[in-house]
Coordinates of C-alpha atoms and ligand atoms in Angstrom, one line a residue:
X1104 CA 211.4 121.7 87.0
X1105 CA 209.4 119.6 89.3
X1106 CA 205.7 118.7 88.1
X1107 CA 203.3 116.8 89.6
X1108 CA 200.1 115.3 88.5
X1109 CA 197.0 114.9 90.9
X1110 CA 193.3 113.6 90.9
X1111 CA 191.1 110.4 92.1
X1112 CA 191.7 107.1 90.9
X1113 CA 191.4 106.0 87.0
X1114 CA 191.4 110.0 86.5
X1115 CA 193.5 109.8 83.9
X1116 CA 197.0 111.0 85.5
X1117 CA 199.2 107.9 84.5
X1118 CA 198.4 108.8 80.9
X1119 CA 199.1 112.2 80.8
X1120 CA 202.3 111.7 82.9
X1121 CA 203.3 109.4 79.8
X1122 CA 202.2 111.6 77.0
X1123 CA 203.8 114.7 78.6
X1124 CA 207.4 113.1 78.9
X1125 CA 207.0 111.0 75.7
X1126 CA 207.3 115.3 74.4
X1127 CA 209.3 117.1 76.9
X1128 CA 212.0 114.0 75.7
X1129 CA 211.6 115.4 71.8
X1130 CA 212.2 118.2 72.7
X1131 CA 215.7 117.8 74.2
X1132 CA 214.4 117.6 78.0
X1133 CA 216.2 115.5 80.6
X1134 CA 212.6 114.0 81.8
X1135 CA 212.2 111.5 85.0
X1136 CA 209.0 110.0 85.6
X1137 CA 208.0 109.1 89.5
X1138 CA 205.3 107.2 90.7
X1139 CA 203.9 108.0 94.0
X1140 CA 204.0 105.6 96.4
X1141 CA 207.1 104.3 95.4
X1142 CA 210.3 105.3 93.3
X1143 CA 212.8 103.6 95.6
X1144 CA 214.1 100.2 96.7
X1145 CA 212.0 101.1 100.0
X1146 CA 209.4 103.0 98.3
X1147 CA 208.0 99.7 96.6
X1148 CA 208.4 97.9 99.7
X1149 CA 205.8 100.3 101.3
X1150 CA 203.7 101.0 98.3
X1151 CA 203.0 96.5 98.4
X1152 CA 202.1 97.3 102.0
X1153 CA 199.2 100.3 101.3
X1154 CA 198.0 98.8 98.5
X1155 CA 197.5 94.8 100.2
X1156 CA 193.8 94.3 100.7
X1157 CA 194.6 91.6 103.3
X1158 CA 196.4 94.8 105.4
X1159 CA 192.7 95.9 106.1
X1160 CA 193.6 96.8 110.2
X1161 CA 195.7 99.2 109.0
X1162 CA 195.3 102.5 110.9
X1163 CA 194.8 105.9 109.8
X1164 CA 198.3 107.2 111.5
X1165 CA 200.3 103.8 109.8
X1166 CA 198.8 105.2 106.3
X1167 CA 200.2 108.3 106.3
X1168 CA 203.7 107.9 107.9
X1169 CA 204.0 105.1 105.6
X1170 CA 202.6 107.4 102.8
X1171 CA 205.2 110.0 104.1
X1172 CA 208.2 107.8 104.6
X1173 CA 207.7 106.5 100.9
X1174 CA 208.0 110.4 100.0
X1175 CA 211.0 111.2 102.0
X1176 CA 212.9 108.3 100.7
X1177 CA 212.0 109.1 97.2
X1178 CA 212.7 113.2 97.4
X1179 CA 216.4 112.2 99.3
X1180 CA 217.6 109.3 97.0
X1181 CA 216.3 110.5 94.0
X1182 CA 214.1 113.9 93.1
X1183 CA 216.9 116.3 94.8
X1184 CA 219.3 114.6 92.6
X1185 CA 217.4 114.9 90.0
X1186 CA 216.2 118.4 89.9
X1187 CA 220.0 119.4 90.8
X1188 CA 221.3 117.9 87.7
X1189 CA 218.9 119.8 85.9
X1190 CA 216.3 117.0 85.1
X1191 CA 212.7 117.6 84.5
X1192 CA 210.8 115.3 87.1
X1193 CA 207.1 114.8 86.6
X1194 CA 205.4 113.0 90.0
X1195 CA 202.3 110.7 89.3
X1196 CA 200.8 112.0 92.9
X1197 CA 202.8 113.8 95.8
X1198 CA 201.7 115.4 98.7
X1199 CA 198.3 116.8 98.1
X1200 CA 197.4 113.1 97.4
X1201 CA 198.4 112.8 101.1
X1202 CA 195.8 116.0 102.0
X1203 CA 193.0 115.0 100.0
X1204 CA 192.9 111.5 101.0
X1205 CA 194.4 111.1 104.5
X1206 CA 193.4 114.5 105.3
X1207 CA 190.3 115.2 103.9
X1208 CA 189.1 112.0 103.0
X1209 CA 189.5 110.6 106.0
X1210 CA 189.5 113.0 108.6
X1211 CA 193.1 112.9 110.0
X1212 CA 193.7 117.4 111.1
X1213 CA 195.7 119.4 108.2
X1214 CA 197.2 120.7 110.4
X1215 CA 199.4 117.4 111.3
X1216 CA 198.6 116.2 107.6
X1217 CA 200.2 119.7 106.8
X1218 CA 203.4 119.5 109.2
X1219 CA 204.4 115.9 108.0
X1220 CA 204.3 116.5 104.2
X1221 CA 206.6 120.0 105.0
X1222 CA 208.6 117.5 107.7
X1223 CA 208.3 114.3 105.1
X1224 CA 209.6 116.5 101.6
X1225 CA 212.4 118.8 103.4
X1226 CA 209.2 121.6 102.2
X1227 CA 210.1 120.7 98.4
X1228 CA 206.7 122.3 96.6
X1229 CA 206.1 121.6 93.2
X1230 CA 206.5 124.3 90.7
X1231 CA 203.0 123.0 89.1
X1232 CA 200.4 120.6 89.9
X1233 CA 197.5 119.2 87.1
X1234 CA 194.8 118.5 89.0
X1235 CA 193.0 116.2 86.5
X1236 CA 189.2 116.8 87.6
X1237 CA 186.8 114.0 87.1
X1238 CA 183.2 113.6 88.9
X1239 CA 183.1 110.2 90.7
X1240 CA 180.7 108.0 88.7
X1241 CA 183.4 108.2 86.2
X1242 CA 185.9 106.2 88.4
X1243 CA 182.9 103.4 88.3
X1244 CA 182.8 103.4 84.4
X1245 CA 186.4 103.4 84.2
X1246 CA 187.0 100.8 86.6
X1247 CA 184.7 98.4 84.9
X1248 CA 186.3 99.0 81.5
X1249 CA 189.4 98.4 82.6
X1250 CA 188.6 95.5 84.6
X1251 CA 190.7 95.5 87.2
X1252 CA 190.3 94.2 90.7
X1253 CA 190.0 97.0 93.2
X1254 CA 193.0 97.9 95.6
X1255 CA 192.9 98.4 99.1
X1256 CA 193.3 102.1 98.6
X1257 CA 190.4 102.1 96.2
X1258 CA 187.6 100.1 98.2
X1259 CA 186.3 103.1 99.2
X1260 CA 182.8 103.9 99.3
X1261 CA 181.1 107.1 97.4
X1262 CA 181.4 109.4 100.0
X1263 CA 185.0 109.0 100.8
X1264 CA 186.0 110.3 96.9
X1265 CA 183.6 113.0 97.3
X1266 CA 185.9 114.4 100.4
X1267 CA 188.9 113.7 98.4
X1268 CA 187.8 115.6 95.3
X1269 CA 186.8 118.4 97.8
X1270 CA 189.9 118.1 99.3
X1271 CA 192.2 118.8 96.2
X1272 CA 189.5 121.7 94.8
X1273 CA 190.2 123.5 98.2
X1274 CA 193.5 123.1 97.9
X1275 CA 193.6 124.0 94.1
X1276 CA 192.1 127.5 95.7
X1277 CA 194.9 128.2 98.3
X1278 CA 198.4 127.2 95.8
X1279 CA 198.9 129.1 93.2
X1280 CA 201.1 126.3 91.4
X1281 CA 197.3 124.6 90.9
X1282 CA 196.3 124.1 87.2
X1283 CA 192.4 122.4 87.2
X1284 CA 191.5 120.5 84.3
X1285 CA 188.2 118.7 83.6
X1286 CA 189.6 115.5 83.2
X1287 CA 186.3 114.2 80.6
X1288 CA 188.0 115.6 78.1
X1289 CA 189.4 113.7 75.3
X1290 CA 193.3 112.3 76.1
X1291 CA 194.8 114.5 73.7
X1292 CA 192.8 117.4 74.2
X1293 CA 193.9 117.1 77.9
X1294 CA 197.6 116.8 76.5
X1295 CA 197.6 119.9 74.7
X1296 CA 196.0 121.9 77.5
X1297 CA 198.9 120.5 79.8
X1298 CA 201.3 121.2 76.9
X1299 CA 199.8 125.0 76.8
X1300 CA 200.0 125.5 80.1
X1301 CA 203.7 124.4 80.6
X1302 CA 205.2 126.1 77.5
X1303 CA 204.8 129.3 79.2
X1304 CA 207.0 128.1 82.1
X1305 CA 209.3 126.1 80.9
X1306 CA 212.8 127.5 79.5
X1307 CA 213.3 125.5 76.3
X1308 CA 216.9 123.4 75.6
X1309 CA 219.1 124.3 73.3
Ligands
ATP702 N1 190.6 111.5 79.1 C1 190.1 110.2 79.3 N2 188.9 109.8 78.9 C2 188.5 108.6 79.0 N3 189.2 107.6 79.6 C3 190.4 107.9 80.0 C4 191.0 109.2 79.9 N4 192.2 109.2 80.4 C5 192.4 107.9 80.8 N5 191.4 107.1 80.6 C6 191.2 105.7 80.9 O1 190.9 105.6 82.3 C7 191.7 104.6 82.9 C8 192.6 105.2 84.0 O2 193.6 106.0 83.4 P1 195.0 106.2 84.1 O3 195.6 104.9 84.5 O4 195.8 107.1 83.3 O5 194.5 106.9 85.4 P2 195.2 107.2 86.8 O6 194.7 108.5 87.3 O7 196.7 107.0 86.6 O8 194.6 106.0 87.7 P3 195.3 105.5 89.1 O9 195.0 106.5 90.2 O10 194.4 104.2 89.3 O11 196.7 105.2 88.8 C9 192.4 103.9 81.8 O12 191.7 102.8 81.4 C10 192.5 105.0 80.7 O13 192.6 104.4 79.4
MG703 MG1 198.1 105.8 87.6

């Protein structure tokens, strides 16, 4: 089973990524955790590449093909295998990250955005997304609480998020695979609705 996890920044995905596998594990499940971008020897060379605040004359066409060639490299080497030998591989971001921000958020047609991710993946869809929902002042509060020092990716200005959170609610409409969570909620309460949803798909080990 192949699961991904979407939202903005500091929504909340890393954690529930965690928590989920930290239970599909005690319960006998094979589980593989991805980060997106990343997950391969080449992956992480990119992923230090879009997230470098001195690459700030980067343009909008580099960002997604190195968004996309991240993905390819990590589907090939490793989530094919992976689903093939039965794992369970949970995704911290995948393509719809690439529609919401590249496409939506910054203006770059879906119907390219659209034709690389299919071109990019080799068409591998999820068989469910989380879309942890979260209004954008609270990316604000939870940046300051956790102190860190804004990436290149997230030195974006209001406006830009507001796109991006459009971008994966219209998207949430169109796939059926979409499962829309207010993301406020407390981090187990956001567990156990994840946990809900997915016990009614998944085929329990023996
Ligand atoms: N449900 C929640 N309520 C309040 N705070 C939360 C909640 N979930 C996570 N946080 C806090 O918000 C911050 C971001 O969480 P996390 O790293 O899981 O988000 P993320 O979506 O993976 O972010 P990024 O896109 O930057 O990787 C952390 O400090 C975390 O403790
Ligand atoms: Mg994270």
């Amino acid at each position: 089973m192949f699961i991904t996890f979407e939202g903005l920044d500091y929504s909340g995905k890393s954690t529930q990524v965690q928590l989920l596998a930290d239970r599909l594990t005690l319960q006998d499940h094979r589980v593989l955790i991805l980060r997106e971008p990343g997950g391969t020897d080449i992956g992480e060379k990119i992923r230090k590449l879009l997230l470098d605040k001195n690459n700030d004359g980067m343009t909008e066409a580099s960002e997604l093909f190195l968004f996309s060639a991240s993905r390819s490299q990590l589907i090939q080497e490793v989530v094919r295998p992976a689903l093939d030998g039965g794992m369970v591989v949970i995704c911290d971001r995948y393509y719809d990250s690439t529609t919401a921000y590249q496409g939506y958020g910054r203006g770059i047609p879906l119907d390219v955005i659209h034709a690389i991710n299919r071109y990019a993946t080799g068409s591998l869809a999820p068989d469910v997304t989380f879309f942890l929902d979260i209004p954008i002042r609270e990316i604000e509060k939870r940046m300051h609480s956790a102190k860190t020092n804004k990436d290149r990716m997230e030195s974006n200005g209001i406006e830009f998020y507001e796109r991006v959170r459009n971008g994966f609610l219209q998207l949430a409409k169109t796939e059926s695979r979409y499962c829309i969570i207010d993301g406020l909620q407390p981090i187990d309460d956001l567990h156990d609705i994840i946990w809900h949803h997915l016990t009614e798909i998944l085929v329990p080990q023996k």
